[in-house]
Amino acid sequence: MIQNILEKKYPFRKEYSVVQTLFENDKEKSKLTFITEIERLEPFEYSIRRKNILINDKVPDLVIEQLSEKIGNVFFPLEVETLENGNLKHISNLDEIRKRWKSLKPKLEEYYKGKLTQELIKNVEDELESKNIIQNRILNSLFYRLYFLPFRDYIKEENDDFDLYLPVFPFKNKVKYNIKIIDSKLSEEGKGVMRISGKCIDPRSCEQIINNRKIAESDEEENNCVGKVDLTYQFNKEDGSVFSIQAEISLQSRDEKNVRLINFELYQL
């Protein structure tokens, strides 16, 4: 039944509320909320919009927050084409994104001064020169990664496990988890429900992950991180679109001195 729902390729337009909360050592570190609209134009073509961004329940007010928001908005609307399983194939409106940046850049340089502004502008310039770097930027969004999971692959091989790389730390190499579907059914409300669970199998130590370093041959296994991922999805029966996502992703050192927990919630409005 769930497979039949996921195979549907009807056009849709959905608006979602997204809340992403980060905890470090049991203390809330940051909270990001926004509204996103996702429209499926063709079976594997999507348009994504974003608005009403709040950081820690407030409109971005720090200079770095304002800069980051303005730069981030250059990438929206974002139009993407996916493979049949949901994985990103390419960004369809890359030229349009570059034109938006060309228009925004002089305004940023006029209004915001200082070394930080110049560094951010240079980073965006470098990103926009490379299609691969921009696509990696998109894939480093936890929202994008969770919304476009390759569900069709998972459900076709429901008894198998899969490797899933998640952006636990922004702008750093993703962390490797091994996941498996533990339940899939049709709810009493007529939603397709899928529960996925797994654990961290990344060979790096927490220090290497935090500092974005590769594993060294001399590292011992006991230095590795431990972590879990629990995902619950609901899908709309009519068109196969996502109705809600509840995710909890954890990562901690074996001595429990470094504990990172991300709660992610997405609900259709």
Tab-separated table of C-alpha atoms in Angstrom:
chain	number	residue	atom	x	y	z
A	1	MET	CA	0.000	0.000	0.000
A	2	ILE	CA	2.763	2.484	0.933
A	3	GLN	CA	4.641	1.670	-2.264
A	4	ASN	CA	1.534	2.514	-4.310
A	5	ILE	CA	1.318	5.911	-2.579
A	6	LEU	CA	5.002	6.705	-3.193
A	7	GLU	CA	4.733	5.757	-6.861
A	8	LYS	CA	2.179	8.521	-7.519
A	9	LYS	CA	3.552	11.372	-9.612
A	10	TYR	CA	0.648	13.832	-9.696
A	11	PRO	CA	1.337	17.583	-9.616
A	12	PHE	CA	0.858	19.271	-6.245
A	13	ARG	CA	1.539	22.485	-4.356
A	14	LYS	CA	2.043	22.202	-0.601
A	15	GLU	CA	2.979	24.705	2.083
A	16	TYR	CA	4.840	23.517	5.166
A	17	SER	CA	5.921	24.828	8.547
A	18	VAL	CA	9.489	23.780	9.403
A	19	VAL	CA	11.133	23.860	12.839
A	20	GLN	CA	14.739	22.751	13.331
A	21	THR	CA	16.143	22.836	16.867
A	22	LEU	CA	19.735	22.124	17.832
A	23	PHE	CA	20.777	20.937	21.304
A	24	GLU	CA	24.365	20.654	22.522
A	25	ASN	CA	25.020	18.843	25.806
A	26	ASP	CA	21.283	18.975	26.628
A	27	LYS	CA	21.074	22.753	26.168
A	28	GLU	CA	19.144	24.387	23.351
A	29	LYS	CA	21.720	26.038	21.102
A	30	SER	CA	19.612	27.408	18.265
A	31	LYS	CA	16.190	27.207	16.674
A	32	LEU	CA	15.368	27.847	13.032
A	33	THR	CA	11.800	28.157	11.758
A	34	PHE	CA	10.470	29.001	8.307
A	35	ILE	CA	7.628	28.394	5.880
A	36	THR	CA	8.356	26.577	2.649
A	37	GLU	CA	6.234	25.944	-0.422
A	38	ILE	CA	6.981	22.953	-2.629
A	39	GLU	CA	5.351	22.530	-5.997
A	40	ARG	CA	5.731	19.443	-8.165
A	41	LEU	CA	5.561	20.744	-11.732
A	42	GLU	CA	6.323	17.471	-13.502
A	43	PRO	CA	6.866	13.942	-12.137
A	44	PHE	CA	10.489	14.747	-11.218
A	45	GLU	CA	10.589	18.565	-11.363
A	46	TYR	CA	10.039	20.743	-8.285
A	47	SER	CA	9.926	24.417	-7.368
A	48	ILE	CA	10.864	25.333	-3.785
A	49	ARG	CA	10.182	28.666	-2.071
A	50	ARG	CA	11.048	29.842	1.449
A	51	LYS	CA	9.755	32.694	3.618
A	52	ASN	CA	9.150	33.925	7.191
A	53	ILE	CA	12.549	32.897	8.532
A	54	LEU	CA	12.978	33.187	12.298
A	55	ILE	CA	16.153	32.515	14.290
A	56	ASN	CA	15.492	31.691	17.932
A	57	ASP	CA	11.902	32.897	17.405
A	58	LYS	CA	13.048	36.335	16.220
A	59	VAL	CA	13.519	38.015	12.858
A	60	PRO	CA	17.253	37.926	11.998
A	61	ASP	CA	18.762	41.050	13.549
A	62	LEU	CA	22.497	40.453	13.898
A	63	VAL	CA	24.593	41.510	10.916
A	64	ILE	CA	25.762	37.952	10.248
A	65	GLU	CA	22.153	36.704	10.446
A	66	GLN	CA	20.891	39.390	8.085
A	67	LEU	CA	23.683	38.732	5.608
A	68	SER	CA	23.123	34.995	5.725
A	69	GLU	CA	19.387	35.413	5.151
A	70	LYS	CA	19.824	37.776	2.191
A	71	ILE	CA	22.430	35.527	0.611
A	72	GLY	CA	20.319	32.431	1.257
A	73	ASN	CA	17.300	34.037	-0.396
A	74	VAL	CA	19.267	34.311	-3.648
A	75	PHE	CA	18.799	30.558	-4.065
A	76	PHE	CA	14.983	30.772	-3.884
A	77	PRO	CA	12.825	30.073	-5.737
A	78	LEU	CA	14.883	26.946	-6.306
A	79	GLU	CA	13.938	24.672	-9.182
A	80	VAL	CA	15.351	21.152	-9.200
A	81	GLU	CA	15.026	17.970	-11.181
A	82	THR	CA	15.381	14.709	-9.305
A	83	LEU	CA	16.079	11.152	-10.290
A	84	GLU	CA	13.157	8.757	-10.107
A	85	ASN	CA	14.054	7.778	-6.538
A	86	GLY	CA	14.161	11.409	-5.336
A	87	ASN	CA	17.917	12.033	-5.364
A	88	LEU	CA	19.025	15.359	-6.819
A	89	LYS	CA	19.807	15.273	-10.543
A	90	HIS	CA	20.494	18.966	-11.158
A	91	ILE	CA	19.411	22.524	-10.404
A	92	SER	CA	17.202	23.737	-13.239
A	93	ASN	CA	17.327	27.505	-12.683
A	94	LEU	CA	21.026	28.000	-11.990
A	95	ASP	CA	21.322	30.866	-14.485
A	96	GLU	CA	18.436	32.659	-12.773
A	97	ILE	CA	20.135	32.238	-9.369
A	98	ARG	CA	23.336	33.745	-10.757
A	99	LYS	CA	21.393	36.728	-12.136
A	100	ARG	CA	19.761	37.313	-8.747
A	101	TRP	CA	23.189	37.271	-7.100
A	102	LYS	CA	24.594	39.699	-9.668
A	103	SER	CA	21.797	42.102	-8.775
A	104	LEU	CA	22.146	41.659	-4.991
A	105	LYS	CA	25.939	41.780	-4.676
A	106	PRO	CA	26.450	45.565	-5.186
A	107	LYS	CA	23.647	46.300	-2.690
A	108	LEU	CA	25.354	44.158	-0.056
A	109	GLU	CA	28.709	45.797	-0.708
A	110	GLU	CA	27.131	49.240	-0.347
A	111	TYR	CA	25.169	48.530	2.841
A	112	TYR	CA	27.412	46.066	4.704
A	113	LYS	CA	31.081	46.840	5.281
A	114	GLY	CA	33.982	44.935	6.752
A	115	LYS	CA	36.049	41.803	6.395
A	116	LEU	CA	33.176	39.439	7.232
A	117	THR	CA	31.037	40.815	4.417
A	118	GLN	CA	33.853	40.450	1.909
A	119	GLU	CA	34.513	36.870	3.003
A	120	LEU	CA	30.850	35.897	2.639
A	121	ILE	CA	30.606	37.570	-0.777
A	122	LYS	CA	33.745	35.795	-1.971
A	123	ASN	CA	32.391	32.446	-0.742
A	124	VAL	CA	29.169	32.925	-2.704
A	125	GLU	CA	31.117	34.010	-5.803
A	126	ASP	CA	33.195	30.829	-5.574
A	127	GLU	CA	30.092	28.672	-5.090
A	128	LEU	CA	28.256	30.147	-8.065
A	129	GLU	CA	31.168	29.390	-10.370
A	130	SER	CA	30.752	25.659	-9.739
A	131	LYS	CA	27.555	23.723	-10.328
A	132	ASN	CA	28.833	20.910	-8.108
A	133	ILE	CA	29.517	23.236	-5.174
A	134	ILE	CA	26.021	24.726	-5.410
A	135	GLN	CA	24.463	21.272	-5.524
A	136	ASN	CA	26.471	20.313	-2.443
A	137	ARG	CA	25.134	23.435	-0.729
A	138	ILE	CA	21.593	22.252	-1.415
A	139	LEU	CA	22.356	18.729	-0.196
A	140	ASN	CA	23.866	20.179	2.987
A	141	SER	CA	20.423	21.474	3.903
A	142	LEU	CA	18.823	19.076	6.399
A	143	PHE	CA	15.411	20.123	5.117
A	144	TYR	CA	16.245	19.153	1.547
A	145	ARG	CA	17.970	15.938	2.568
A	146	LEU	CA	15.023	14.708	4.620
A	147	TYR	CA	12.259	15.835	2.256
A	148	PHE	CA	13.804	14.170	-0.789
A	149	LEU	CA	14.955	10.884	0.701
A	150	PRO	CA	14.920	8.025	-1.847
A	151	PHE	CA	11.773	6.488	-0.338
A	152	ARG	CA	11.060	4.360	-3.388
A	153	ASP	CA	14.401	2.590	-2.996
A	154	TYR	CA	13.758	2.009	0.690
A	155	ILE	CA	10.257	0.595	0.284
A	156	LYS	CA	11.187	-1.691	-2.630
A	157	GLU	CA	13.885	-3.295	-0.485
A	158	GLU	CA	12.100	-2.953	2.836
A	159	ASN	CA	14.073	-5.719	4.528
A	160	ASP	CA	17.452	-4.242	3.552
A	161	ASP	CA	19.440	-1.522	5.273
A	162	PHE	CA	20.824	1.605	3.621
A	163	ASP	CA	23.565	4.137	4.203
A	164	LEU	CA	22.356	7.682	4.784
A	165	TYR	CA	24.686	10.708	4.968
A	166	LEU	CA	23.251	13.571	7.035
A	167	PRO	CA	24.488	17.184	7.463
A	168	VAL	CA	24.787	17.118	11.252
A	169	PHE	CA	27.267	20.023	11.168
A	170	PRO	CA	26.705	22.872	8.674
A	171	PHE	CA	29.240	23.264	5.846
A	172	LYS	CA	31.126	20.123	6.888
A	173	ASN	CA	31.268	16.586	5.556
A	174	LYS	CA	28.063	14.703	6.196
A	175	VAL	CA	27.905	11.996	8.885
A	176	LYS	CA	27.267	8.391	7.881
A	177	TYR	CA	24.322	6.491	9.359
A	178	ASN	CA	22.968	3.048	8.569
A	179	ILE	CA	19.162	2.970	8.467
A	180	LYS	CA	16.305	0.563	7.943
A	181	ILE	CA	12.513	0.782	7.639
A	182	ILE	CA	11.033	-0.576	10.861
A	183	ASP	CA	7.363	0.014	10.030
A	184	SER	CA	5.206	1.061	7.074
A	185	LYS	CA	1.424	1.122	7.086
A	186	LEU	CA	-1.725	3.079	6.290
A	187	SER	CA	-3.013	5.112	9.230
A	188	GLU	CA	-6.630	5.389	10.303
A	189	GLU	CA	-6.642	8.904	8.824
A	190	GLY	CA	-5.632	7.517	5.433
A	191	LYS	CA	-2.018	8.700	5.517
A	192	GLY	CA	0.872	6.500	4.506
A	193	VAL	CA	3.176	6.139	7.521
A	194	MET	CA	6.842	5.117	7.377
A	195	ARG	CA	9.158	4.798	10.371
A	196	ILE	CA	12.916	4.618	9.786
A	197	SER	CA	15.573	4.008	12.397
A	198	GLY	CA	19.329	3.590	12.393
A	199	LYS	CA	22.673	4.284	13.992
A	200	CYS	CA	25.876	6.157	13.235
A	201	ILE	CA	28.530	4.045	11.503
A	202	ASP	CA	30.878	6.890	10.588
A	203	PRO	CA	34.482	5.680	11.058
A	204	ARG	CA	35.724	9.104	12.166
A	205	SER	CA	36.075	10.283	15.736
A	206	CYS	CA	33.873	13.120	16.982
A	207	GLU	CA	36.869	15.435	16.937
A	208	GLN	CA	37.523	14.598	13.288
A	209	ILE	CA	33.871	15.147	12.393
A	210	ILE	CA	33.690	18.480	14.232
A	211	ASN	CA	36.934	19.699	12.651
A	212	ASN	CA	36.038	18.286	9.221
A	213	ARG	CA	39.101	16.034	9.109
A	214	LYS	CA	39.544	12.655	7.471
A	215	ILE	CA	40.169	9.519	9.500
A	216	ALA	CA	43.782	8.621	10.219
A	217	GLU	CA	45.015	5.037	9.995
A	218	SER	CA	46.336	5.189	13.553
A	219	ASP	CA	42.953	6.065	15.055
A	220	GLU	CA	41.436	3.417	17.265
A	221	GLU	CA	37.842	2.301	17.002
A	222	GLU	CA	36.932	3.330	20.543
A	223	ASN	CA	37.379	6.983	19.573
A	224	ASN	CA	34.470	6.801	17.158
A	225	CYS	CA	31.199	8.643	17.705
A	226	VAL	CA	27.947	6.944	18.545
A	227	GLY	CA	24.607	8.219	17.354
A	228	LYS	CA	21.055	7.405	16.346
A	229	VAL	CA	18.519	8.568	13.819
A	230	ASP	CA	14.741	8.132	14.100
A	231	LEU	CA	12.486	9.359	11.302
A	232	THR	CA	8.697	9.246	11.040
A	233	TYR	CA	7.040	10.245	7.775
A	234	GLN	CA	3.421	10.681	6.768
A	235	PHE	CA	2.448	10.807	3.098
A	236	ASN	CA	-0.694	12.092	1.418
A	237	LYS	CA	-2.588	9.222	-0.145
A	238	GLU	CA	-3.945	11.381	-2.998
A	239	ASP	CA	-0.682	12.469	-4.612
A	240	GLY	CA	2.177	10.772	-2.739
A	241	SER	CA	3.497	14.047	-1.308
A	242	VAL	CA	5.004	14.351	2.158
A	243	PHE	CA	2.472	15.391	4.797
A	244	SER	CA	4.792	15.510	7.819
A	245	ILE	CA	8.289	14.635	9.030
A	246	GLN	CA	9.427	14.093	12.595
A	247	ALA	CA	13.153	13.483	12.910
A	248	GLU	CA	15.593	13.099	15.765
A	249	ILE	CA	19.289	12.847	14.919
A	250	SER	CA	21.920	12.415	17.616
A	251	LEU	CA	25.690	12.207	17.722
A	252	GLN	CA	27.935	11.945	20.758
A	253	SER	CA	31.442	10.979	21.763
A	254	ARG	CA	31.799	7.729	23.677
A	255	ASP	CA	32.837	9.657	26.804
A	256	GLU	CA	29.613	11.741	26.376
A	257	LYS	CA	31.539	15.016	26.606
A	258	ASN	CA	30.220	16.090	23.204
A	259	VAL	CA	26.509	15.467	22.648
A	260	ARG	CA	24.680	16.928	19.641
A	261	LEU	CA	20.944	16.447	19.033
A	262	ILE	CA	18.850	17.819	16.181
A	263	ASN	CA	15.051	17.792	16.304
A	264	PHE	CA	13.439	18.435	12.925
A	265	GLU	CA	9.701	18.866	12.384
A	266	LEU	CA	7.822	19.556	9.157
A	267	TYR	CA	4.032	19.786	8.919
A	268	GLN	CA	1.757	20.566	6.004
A	269	LEU	CA	-0.279	23.712	6.558
